[in-house]
Amino acid sequence: MATVDVPLLEMGAPAEALVQAGDFLDAGVLAVDAALAVRGWNRWLEVATGWSAAEVVGRPLLDVFPALAGTRAEAAFRRALEGETVVLSHRFHEYLLPLPCDPAFPGYERMQQSARIAPLFSAGRPDGAVALVQDVTERVTMEAELRAALERAEGASLAKSEFMAAMSHELRTPLGAIIGYSDLLETEVIGPLSERQKEHMRRMKMGAWHLLGIIEEILTFSRLDAGREPVHAERVDPARIAADAVAMVEPQAQQKGLELRVHLPAQAPEISTDAGKLRQVLVNLLGNAVKFTDRGEVSLRMWSDPEVLYVEVSDTGPGIPPEYLERIFEPFTQVDSSHTRVKGGTGLGLPVSRRLARLLGGELEVASTVGQGSRFTVTHPVHPGEAA
Ligand code: ADP
């Protein structure tokens, strides 16, 4: 809507100037007198209607546009004649004047408009009205297209999440059978196994467990994406959760000769959280740190202020290039170098972790210097219901 402030516009020369100014503003300007007869009709309206000013000026407005009779548009003109300024925004009234629509926008029968109808004064009293009309058909069309595209994208994303959830579920069942029967064979109740067979069985099971882990991750991701992950909050000691997570990665760290440092506060504040989810985030971060670091150390540090609990997992690994610092939180993104490619993984760990951290009311951030290492920081509100 053009914001031409016309609080006390005089009938006569100033109104005439406004009628002409409309062409510069790319707006239609229509002036009427106190009897609702057309007094001003600018070039823009001539083009929009195909009627020249000479044909229209002097005729009653409702004769020029019979369709206006009894509509909000007529009411707006009448209110302006009583001294009120009326804005008919497109959102609530599609148009003021029944003007034809540009054929480039076949979705609309009439030109979509935003309009302002203001009084014209003569010796301090309302004595006419002027309407300023803008064509917003293109903007409205674009907005509708954008909305439709957004709905399609959201629909497609939901369909993808549902597909992933269904597929993961279907994979989990037979995998459970593989693990179950391997367990049974290992007990040797069915028959004795040679050492070689036992070793093969062990590897088979390791592979199956690994696959199951990936499937669980995909399932969690699709549930989070669809907003269907339930939170089971309870009062917990976060230092305990961190210690549990550290214990889970200790064997791999030891195997790689990495030092695992843990700094926990003497007295961490008790928090209300879903312990399983917080542990999963920390295990993911520690697991990545150990996976990508070949020399040096991995450390976990926890501290808090009155509102926020912080848990930082840092490593002396290869680091993450700046252009990847945000992208690694997008699903299926891995830093594109042979170094990280050979480490395996799904590229879902961090997206899942960030979504989980946010679900718990916190955040997950990263800072890194290539060649020096990475630092992931999880925040969590100390008091329930507070975003960190
Ligand atoms: P995944 O580890 O399964 O590939 P993630 O989402 O956990 O998936 O991580 C995405 C990518 O971010 C990894 O593939 C790796 O390139 C990079 N990355 C994550 N953590 C680290 C880290 N501690 N050091 C270096 N790179 C990392």
GROMACS .gro file of C-alpha atoms and ligand atoms in nm:
model
  415
    1MET     CA    1   0.000   0.000   0.000
    2ALA     CA    2   0.145   0.338  -0.096
    3THR     CA    3   0.161   0.554   0.209
    4VAL     CA    4   0.047   0.889   0.082
    5ASP     CA    5  -0.055   1.080   0.386
    6VAL     CA    6  -0.357   1.288   0.294
    7PRO     CA    7  -0.513   1.389   0.622
    8LEU     CA    8  -0.656   1.718   0.505
    9LEU     CA    9  -0.656   1.714   0.131
   10GLU     CA   10  -0.846   1.997  -0.027
   11MET     CA   11  -1.085   1.941  -0.312
   12GLY     CA   12  -0.966   2.122  -0.624
   13ALA     CA   13  -0.605   2.177  -0.724
   14PRO     CA   14  -0.437   1.961  -0.455
   15ALA     CA   15  -0.668   1.669  -0.537
   16GLU     CA   16  -0.588   1.717  -0.903
   17ALA     CA   17  -0.215   1.698  -0.821
   18LEU     CA   18  -0.273   1.374  -0.634
   19VAL     CA   19  -0.463   1.226  -0.927
   20GLN     CA   20  -0.160   1.292  -1.143
   21ALA     CA   21   0.088   1.176  -0.879
   22GLY     CA   22  -0.084   0.836  -0.885
   23ASP     CA   23   0.081   0.762  -1.217
   24PHE     CA   24   0.425   0.810  -1.064
   25LEU     CA   25   0.325   0.588  -0.776
   26ASP     CA   26   0.195   0.321  -1.013
   27ALA     CA   27  -0.142   0.351  -0.845
   28GLY     CA   28  -0.495   0.420  -0.955
   29VAL     CA   29  -0.638   0.747  -0.821
   30LEU     CA   30  -1.010   0.805  -0.829
   31ALA     CA   31  -1.165   1.119  -0.679
   32VAL     CA   32  -1.536   1.163  -0.617
   33ASP     CA   33  -1.737   1.460  -0.495
   34ALA     CA   34  -1.987   1.467  -0.209
   35ALA     CA   35  -2.255   1.325  -0.442
   36LEU     CA   36  -2.028   1.030  -0.534
   37ALA     CA   37  -1.978   1.159  -0.887
   38VAL     CA   38  -1.637   1.096  -1.039
   39ARG     CA   39  -1.412   1.404  -1.030
   40GLY     CA   40  -1.069   1.257  -1.090
   41TRP     CA   41  -0.960   0.959  -1.301
   42ASN     CA   42  -0.591   0.917  -1.364
   43ARG     CA   43  -0.405   0.763  -1.656
   44TRP     CA   44  -0.346   0.438  -1.457
   45LEU     CA   45  -0.727   0.390  -1.433
   46GLU     CA   46  -0.764   0.469  -1.801
   47VAL     CA   47  -0.521   0.188  -1.882
   48ALA     CA   48  -0.676  -0.052  -1.629
   49THR     CA   49  -1.035   0.001  -1.745
   50GLY     CA   50  -0.998   0.114  -2.105
   51TRP     CA   51  -1.217   0.417  -2.027
   52SER     CA   52  -1.076   0.767  -2.072
   53ALA     CA   53  -1.116   1.036  -1.806
   54ALA     CA   54  -1.339   1.227  -2.050
   55GLU     CA   55  -1.578   0.931  -2.065
   56VAL     CA   56  -1.598   0.889  -1.689
   57VAL     CA   57  -1.555   1.224  -1.513
   58GLY     CA   58  -1.888   1.375  -1.412
   59ARG     CA   59  -2.071   1.038  -1.403
   60PRO     CA   60  -2.196   0.887  -1.075
   61LEU     CA   61  -1.948   0.631  -0.939
   62LEU     CA   62  -2.221   0.368  -0.914
   63ASP     CA   63  -2.306   0.427  -1.276
   64VAL     CA   64  -1.944   0.369  -1.378
   65PHE     CA   65  -1.916   0.063  -1.150
   66PRO     CA   66  -2.271  -0.066  -1.086
   67ALA     CA   67  -2.117  -0.368  -0.912
   68LEU     CA   68  -2.005  -0.143  -0.624
   69ALA     CA   69  -2.361  -0.081  -0.506
   70GLY     CA   70  -2.414  -0.219  -0.158
   71THR     CA   71  -2.055  -0.344  -0.121
   72ARG     CA   72  -1.783  -0.262   0.132
   73ALA     CA   73  -1.629  -0.048  -0.140
   74GLU     CA   74  -1.933   0.179  -0.156
   75ALA     CA   75  -1.944   0.187   0.224
   76ALA     CA   76  -1.576   0.290   0.227
   77PHE     CA   77  -1.648   0.585  -0.003
   78ARG     CA   78  -1.944   0.688   0.212
   79ARG     CA   79  -1.735   0.669   0.530
   80ALA     CA   80  -1.468   0.884   0.364
   81LEU     CA   81  -1.738   1.139   0.287
   82GLU     CA   82  -1.795   1.152   0.662
   83GLY     CA   83  -1.428   1.224   0.723
   84GLU     CA   84  -1.289   0.875   0.786
   85THR     CA   85  -0.992   0.715   0.611
   86VAL     CA   86  -1.052   0.351   0.524
   87VAL     CA   87  -0.789   0.096   0.427
   88LEU     CA   88  -0.908  -0.207   0.237
   89SER     CA   89  -0.607  -0.437   0.254
   90HIS     CA   90  -0.605  -0.719   0.007
   91ARG     CA   91  -0.598  -0.980   0.280
   92PHE     CA   92  -0.951  -0.907   0.388
   93HIS     CA   93  -1.104  -0.750   0.074
   94GLU     CA   94  -0.972  -0.880  -0.251
   95TYR     CA   95  -1.039  -0.560  -0.439
   96LEU     CA   96  -1.195  -0.216  -0.421
   97LEU     CA   97  -1.280  -0.166  -0.787
   98PRO     CA   98  -1.398  -0.444  -1.020
   99LEU     CA   99  -1.106  -0.407  -1.261
  100PRO     CA  100  -1.004  -0.675  -1.511
  101CYS     CA  101  -0.702  -0.885  -1.422
  102ASP     CA  102  -0.383  -0.903  -1.626
  103PRO     CA  103  -0.416  -1.225  -1.833
  104ALA     CA  104  -0.069  -1.320  -1.706
  105PHE     CA  105  -0.245  -1.419  -1.382
  106PRO     CA  106  -0.516  -1.659  -1.496
  107GLY     CA  107  -0.593  -1.756  -1.137
  108TYR     CA  108  -0.790  -1.437  -1.078
  109GLU     CA  109  -1.098  -1.299  -1.244
  110ARG     CA  110  -1.036  -0.947  -1.108
  111MET     CA  111  -0.723  -0.745  -1.041
  112GLN     CA  112  -0.631  -0.798  -0.674
  113GLN     CA  113  -0.591  -0.465  -0.497
  114SER     CA  114  -0.485  -0.285  -0.187
  115ALA     CA  115  -0.672   0.041  -0.143
  116ARG     CA  116  -0.697   0.346   0.077
  117ILE     CA  117  -1.000   0.572   0.063
  118ALA     CA  118  -0.956   0.912   0.225
  119PRO     CA  119  -1.176   1.218   0.261
  120LEU     CA  120  -1.117   1.534   0.059
  121PHE     CA  121  -1.186   1.856   0.244
  122SER     CA  122  -1.330   2.186   0.140
  123ALA     CA  123  -1.314   2.471   0.393
  124GLY     CA  124  -1.232   2.219   0.664
  125ARG     CA  125  -1.528   1.987   0.594
  126PRO     CA  126  -1.530   1.659   0.402
  127ASP     CA  127  -1.654   1.735   0.058
  128GLY     CA  128  -1.539   1.439  -0.147
  129ALA     CA  129  -1.319   1.134  -0.135
  130VAL     CA  130  -1.015   1.000  -0.307
  131ALA     CA  131  -0.929   0.634  -0.352
  132LEU     CA  132  -0.574   0.517  -0.404
  133VAL     CA  133  -0.562   0.172  -0.559
  134GLN     CA  134  -0.259  -0.055  -0.602
  135ASP     CA  135  -0.241  -0.368  -0.814
  136VAL     CA  136  -0.111  -0.647  -0.587
  137THR     CA  137  -0.208  -0.940  -0.811
  138GLU     CA  138   0.153  -1.035  -0.879
  139ARG     CA  139   0.248  -1.026  -0.511
  140VAL     CA  140  -0.061  -1.224  -0.413
  141THR     CA  141   0.009  -1.483  -0.683
  142MET     CA  142   0.369  -1.518  -0.569
  143GLU     CA  143   0.264  -1.554  -0.208
  144ALA     CA  144   0.013  -1.824  -0.300
  145GLU     CA  145   0.278  -2.006  -0.503
  146LEU     CA  146   0.526  -1.985  -0.217
  147ARG     CA  147   0.269  -2.114   0.028
  148ALA     CA  148   0.182  -2.404  -0.202
  149ALA     CA  149   0.552  -2.484  -0.253
  150LEU     CA  150   0.608  -2.480   0.123
  151GLU     CA  151   0.312  -2.711   0.179
  152ARG     CA  152   0.441  -2.949  -0.089
  153ALA     CA  153   0.790  -2.946   0.063
  154GLU     CA  154   0.652  -3.010   0.411
  155GLY     CA  155   0.431  -3.289   0.276
  156ALA     CA  156   0.725  -3.446   0.092
  157SER     CA  157   0.943  -3.424   0.400
  158LEU     CA  158   0.677  -3.588   0.613
  159ALA     CA  159   0.626  -3.860   0.352
  160LYS     CA  160   1.002  -3.921   0.350
  161SER     CA  161   1.012  -3.943   0.729
  162GLU     CA  162   0.720  -4.184   0.731
  163PHE     CA  163   0.885  -4.394   0.462
  164MET     CA  164   1.210  -4.401   0.660
  165ALA     CA  165   1.027  -4.498   0.977
  166ALA     CA  166   0.835  -4.777   0.801
  167MET     CA  167   1.146  -4.907   0.625
  168SER     CA  168   1.355  -4.903   0.941
  169HIS     CA  169   1.084  -5.089   1.122
  170GLU     CA  170   1.071  -5.355   0.849
  171LEU     CA  171   1.451  -5.395   0.866
  172ARG     CA  172   1.457  -5.420   1.242
  173THR     CA  173   1.237  -5.728   1.261
  174PRO     CA  174   1.447  -5.965   1.045
  175LEU     CA  175   1.763  -5.824   1.201
  176GLY     CA  176   1.626  -5.918   1.542
  177ALA     CA  177   1.583  -6.272   1.408
  178ILE     CA  178   1.943  -6.282   1.283
  179ILE     CA  179   2.074  -6.171   1.623
  180GLY     CA  180   1.840  -6.406   1.809
  181TYR     CA  181   1.935  -6.713   1.605
  182SER     CA  182   2.306  -6.626   1.627
  183ASP     CA  183   2.269  -6.613   2.006
  184LEU     CA  184   2.099  -6.950   1.998
  185LEU     CA  185   2.373  -7.106   1.780
  186GLU     CA  186   2.640  -6.962   2.011
  187THR     CA  187   2.490  -7.142   2.311
  188GLU     CA  188   2.564  -7.467   2.118
  189VAL     CA  189   2.233  -7.623   2.224
  190ILE     CA  190   2.172  -7.700   1.860
  191GLY     CA  191   2.516  -7.845   1.807
  192PRO     CA  192   2.882  -7.776   1.885
  193LEU     CA  193   3.068  -7.498   1.699
  194SER     CA  194   3.432  -7.498   1.600
  195GLU     CA  195   3.652  -7.204   1.709
  196ARG     CA  196   3.644  -7.069   1.352
  197GLN     CA  197   3.268  -7.091   1.340
  198LYS     CA  198   3.246  -6.911   1.675
  199GLU     CA  199   3.468  -6.631   1.545
  200HIS     CA  200   3.255  -6.598   1.230
  201MET     CA  201   2.943  -6.596   1.443
  202ARG     CA  202   3.090  -6.320   1.661
  203ARG     CA  203   3.164  -6.104   1.356
  204MET     CA  204   2.820  -6.169   1.213
  205LYS     CA  205   2.664  -6.053   1.536
  206MET     CA  206   2.883  -5.745   1.554
  207GLY     CA  207   2.773  -5.654   1.203
  208ALA     CA  208   2.410  -5.711   1.293
  209TRP     CA  209   2.437  -5.496   1.607
  210HIS     CA  210   2.605  -5.221   1.408
  211LEU     CA  211   2.323  -5.231   1.153
  212LEU     CA  212   2.067  -5.226   1.430
  213GLY     CA  213   2.234  -4.914   1.572
  214ILE     CA  214   2.207  -4.740   1.235
  215ILE     CA  215   1.844  -4.842   1.200
  216GLU     CA  216   1.764  -4.713   1.549
  217GLU     CA  217   1.929  -4.385   1.453
  218ILE     CA  218   1.718  -4.358   1.138
  219LEU     CA  219   1.406  -4.440   1.337
  220THR     CA  220   1.486  -4.178   1.601
  221PHE     CA  221   1.562  -3.925   1.329
  222SER     CA  222   1.234  -3.984   1.148
  223ARG     CA  223   1.035  -3.971   1.472
  224LEU     CA  224   1.208  -3.644   1.565
  225ASP     CA  225   1.151  -3.506   1.217
  226ALA     CA  226   0.782  -3.588   1.234
  227GLY     CA  227   0.763  -3.436   1.583
  228ARG     CA  228   0.669  -3.773   1.729
  229GLU     CA  229   0.947  -3.833   1.978
  230PRO     CA  230   0.807  -3.849   2.333
  231VAL     CA  231   1.003  -3.697   2.624
  232HIS     CA  232   1.007  -3.885   2.956
  233ALA     CA  233   1.140  -3.631   3.203
  234GLU     CA  234   1.265  -3.721   3.550
  235ARG     CA  235   1.493  -3.559   3.811
  236VAL     CA  236   1.848  -3.674   3.741
  237ASP     CA  237   2.209  -3.604   3.828
  238PRO     CA  238   2.365  -3.495   3.496
  239ALA     CA  239   2.716  -3.590   3.615
  240ARG     CA  240   2.595  -3.948   3.640
  241ILE     CA  241   2.460  -3.941   3.284
  242ALA     CA  242   2.791  -3.800   3.159
  243ALA     CA  243   2.989  -4.067   3.346
  244ASP     CA  244   2.768  -4.340   3.192
  245ALA     CA  245   2.825  -4.196   2.844
  246VAL     CA  246   3.201  -4.181   2.899
  247ALA     CA  247   3.203  -4.545   3.014
  248MET     CA  248   3.042  -4.645   2.687
  249VAL     CA  249   3.322  -4.504   2.469
  250GLU     CA  250   3.610  -4.594   2.702
  251PRO     CA  251   3.694  -4.926   2.528
  252GLN     CA  252   3.730  -4.762   2.182
  253ALA     CA  253   3.935  -4.474   2.326
  254GLN     CA  254   4.166  -4.719   2.496
  255GLN     CA  255   4.197  -4.926   2.181
  256LYS     CA  256   4.306  -4.616   1.988
  257GLY     CA  257   4.547  -4.505   2.262
  258LEU     CA  258   4.354  -4.183   2.323
  259GLU     CA  259   4.349  -4.013   2.658
  260LEU     CA  260   3.996  -3.969   2.790
  261ARG     CA  261   3.973  -3.675   3.031
  262VAL     CA  262   3.660  -3.605   3.233
  263HIS     CA  263   3.600  -3.289   3.441
  264LEU     CA  264   3.276  -3.309   3.632
  265PRO     CA  265   3.165  -3.051   3.890
  266ALA     CA  266   3.179  -3.166   4.253
  267GLN     CA  267   2.811  -3.080   4.282
  268ALA     CA  268   2.621  -3.063   3.955
  269PRO     CA  269   2.267  -2.924   3.982
  270GLU     CA  270   1.993  -3.183   3.960
  271ILE     CA  271   1.798  -3.132   3.639
  272SER     CA  272   1.467  -3.250   3.504
  273THR     CA  273   1.533  -3.423   3.174
  274ASP     CA  274   1.489  -3.734   2.963
  275ALA     CA  275   1.803  -3.915   3.080
  276GLY     CA  276   1.808  -4.158   2.787
  277LYS     CA  277   1.801  -3.875   2.535
  278LEU     CA  278   2.069  -3.666   2.708
  279ARG     CA  279   2.289  -3.976   2.733
  280GLN     CA  280   2.231  -4.049   2.363
  281VAL     CA  281   2.350  -3.696   2.272
  282LEU     CA  282   2.666  -3.731   2.482
  283VAL     CA  283   2.739  -4.081   2.352
  284ASN     CA  284   2.702  -3.952   1.995
  285LEU     CA  285   2.942  -3.663   2.059
  286LEU     CA  286   3.196  -3.873   2.248
  287GLY     CA  287   3.163  -4.149   1.987
  288ASN     CA  288   3.239  -3.902   1.706
  289ALA     CA  289   3.529  -3.749   1.899
  290VAL     CA  290   3.686  -4.092   1.950
  291LYS     CA  291   3.604  -4.203   1.594
  292PHE     CA  292   3.761  -3.903   1.422
  293THR     CA  293   4.060  -3.850   1.653
  294ASP     CA  294   4.371  -4.057   1.593
  295ARG     CA  295   4.614  -3.887   1.836
  296GLY     CA  296   4.587  -3.694   2.158
  297GLU     CA  297   4.283  -3.672   2.376
  298VAL     CA  298   3.909  -3.654   2.402
  299SER     CA  299   3.765  -3.465   2.696
  300LEU     CA  300   3.430  -3.404   2.855
  301ARG     CA  301   3.380  -3.102   3.076
  302MET     CA  302   3.064  -3.009   3.266
  303TRP     CA  303   2.982  -2.685   3.444
  304SER     CA  304   2.676  -2.474   3.515
  305ASP     CA  305   2.548  -2.130   3.601
  306PRO     CA  306   2.216  -2.070   3.778
  307GLU     CA  307   2.017  -2.114   3.455
  308VAL     CA  308   2.215  -2.335   3.224
  309LEU     CA  309   2.406  -2.660   3.242
  310TYR     CA  310   2.692  -2.690   2.993
  311VAL     CA  311   2.854  -3.010   2.871
  312GLU     CA  312   3.148  -2.975   2.636
  313VAL     CA  313   3.302  -3.259   2.439
  314SER     CA  314   3.631  -3.167   2.276
  315ASP     CA  315   3.897  -3.354   2.086
  316THR     CA  316   4.237  -3.309   1.924
  317GLY     CA  317   4.116  -3.459   1.596
  318PRO     CA  318   4.123  -3.327   1.238
  319GLY     CA  319   3.873  -3.045   1.302
  320ILE     CA  320   3.588  -2.939   1.076
  321PRO     CA  321   3.628  -2.683   0.795
  322PRO     CA  322   3.428  -2.361   0.860
  323GLU     CA  323   3.198  -2.419   0.562
  324TYR     CA  324   3.086  -2.746   0.722
  325LEU     CA  325   3.023  -2.619   1.073
  326GLU     CA  326   2.649  -2.577   1.017
  327ARG     CA  327   2.606  -2.834   0.741
  328ILE     CA  328   2.710  -3.125   0.962
  329PHE     CA  329   2.381  -3.074   1.149
  330GLU     CA  330   2.187  -3.141   0.829
  331PRO     CA  331   2.087  -3.504   0.775
  332PHE     CA  332   2.324  -3.729   0.579
  333THR     CA  333   2.601  -3.468   0.559
  334GLN     CA  334   2.958  -3.576   0.613
  335VAL     CA  335   3.265  -3.363   0.570
  336ASP     CA  336   3.375  -3.451   0.223
  337SER     CA  337   3.728  -3.578   0.269
  338SER     CA  338   3.870  -3.922   0.242
  339HIS     CA  339   3.969  -3.890   0.608
  340THR     CA  340   3.615  -3.885   0.741
  341ARG     CA  341   3.468  -4.102   0.464
  342VAL     CA  342   3.674  -4.400   0.571
  343LYS     CA  343   3.543  -4.371   0.929
  344GLY     CA  344   3.195  -4.481   0.830
  345GLY     CA  345   2.865  -4.361   0.976
  346THR     CA  346   2.530  -4.242   0.853
  347GLY     CA  347   2.560  -3.867   0.886
  348LEU     CA  348   2.259  -3.874   1.118
  349GLY     CA  349   2.433  -3.862   1.457
  350LEU     CA  350   2.466  -3.484   1.478
  351PRO     CA  351   2.125  -3.395   1.328
  352VAL     CA  352   1.967  -3.636   1.576
  353SER     CA  353   2.176  -3.496   1.862
  354ARG     CA  354   2.086  -3.135   1.786
  355ARG     CA  355   1.717  -3.217   1.756
  356LEU     CA  356   1.732  -3.409   2.083
  357ALA     CA  357   1.913  -3.124   2.261
  358ARG     CA  358   1.645  -2.882   2.137
  359LEU     CA  359   1.367  -3.120   2.235
  360LEU     CA  360   1.507  -3.108   2.588
  361GLY     CA  361   1.497  -2.727   2.582
  362GLY     CA  362   1.865  -2.679   2.508
  363GLU     CA  363   2.099  -2.642   2.213
  364LEU     CA  364   2.399  -2.809   2.053
  365GLU     CA  365   2.676  -2.590   1.909
  366VAL     CA  366   3.014  -2.655   1.755
  367ALA     CA  367   3.344  -2.469   1.729
  368SER     CA  368   3.644  -2.611   1.548
  369THR     CA  369   3.984  -2.531   1.405
  370VAL     CA  370   4.107  -2.750   1.122
  371GLY     CA  371   4.417  -2.938   1.230
  372GLN     CA  372   4.359  -2.868   1.599
  373GLY     CA  373   4.031  -3.027   1.696
  374SER     CA  374   3.661  -2.977   1.755
  375ARG     CA  375   3.450  -2.870   2.049
  376PHE     CA  376   3.081  -2.953   2.077
  377THR     CA  377   2.879  -2.784   2.353
  378VAL     CA  378   2.543  -2.903   2.476
  379THR     CA  379   2.335  -2.668   2.688
  380HIS     CA  380   2.041  -2.773   2.901
  381PRO     CA  381   1.812  -2.558   3.117
  382VAL     CA  382   1.869  -2.608   3.489
  383HIS     CA  383   1.503  -2.540   3.567
  384PRO     CA  384   1.234  -2.728   3.379
  385GLY     CA  385   1.043  -2.538   3.113
  386GLU     CA  386   1.322  -2.290   3.047
  387ALA     CA  387   1.497  -2.277   2.714
  388ALA     CA  388   1.874  -2.254   2.744
  389ADP     P1  389   2.848  -3.974   1.116
  389ADP     O1  390   2.948  -3.963   1.226
  389ADP     O2  391   2.759  -4.092   1.130
  389ADP     O3  392   2.907  -3.959   0.980
  389ADP     P2  393   2.744  -3.731   1.226
  389ADP     O4  394   2.617  -3.658   1.195
  389ADP     O5  395   2.765  -3.774   1.366
  389ADP     O6  396   2.746  -3.853   1.128
  389ADP     O7  397   2.862  -3.640   1.181
  389ADP     C1  398   2.861  -3.578   1.055
  389ADP     C2  399   2.999  -3.546   1.007
  389ADP     O8  400   3.057  -3.443   1.089
  389ADP     C3  401   3.096  -3.660   1.019
  389ADP     O9  402   3.086  -3.748   0.909
  389ADP     C4  403   3.229  -3.587   1.021
  389ADP    O10  404   3.266  -3.552   0.889
  389ADP     C5  405   3.198  -3.459   1.098
  389ADP     N1  406   3.233  -3.471   1.240
  389ADP     C6  407   3.149  -3.498   1.344
  389ADP     N2  408   3.214  -3.498   1.461
  389ADP     C7  409   3.344  -3.471   1.434
  389ADP     C8  410   3.463  -3.457   1.513
  389ADP     N3  411   3.460  -3.471   1.647
  389ADP     N4  412   3.578  -3.429   1.449
  389ADP     C9  413   3.582  -3.414   1.315
  389ADP     N5  414   3.474  -3.426   1.234
  389ADP    C10  415   3.356  -3.455   1.292
   0.00000   0.00000   0.00000
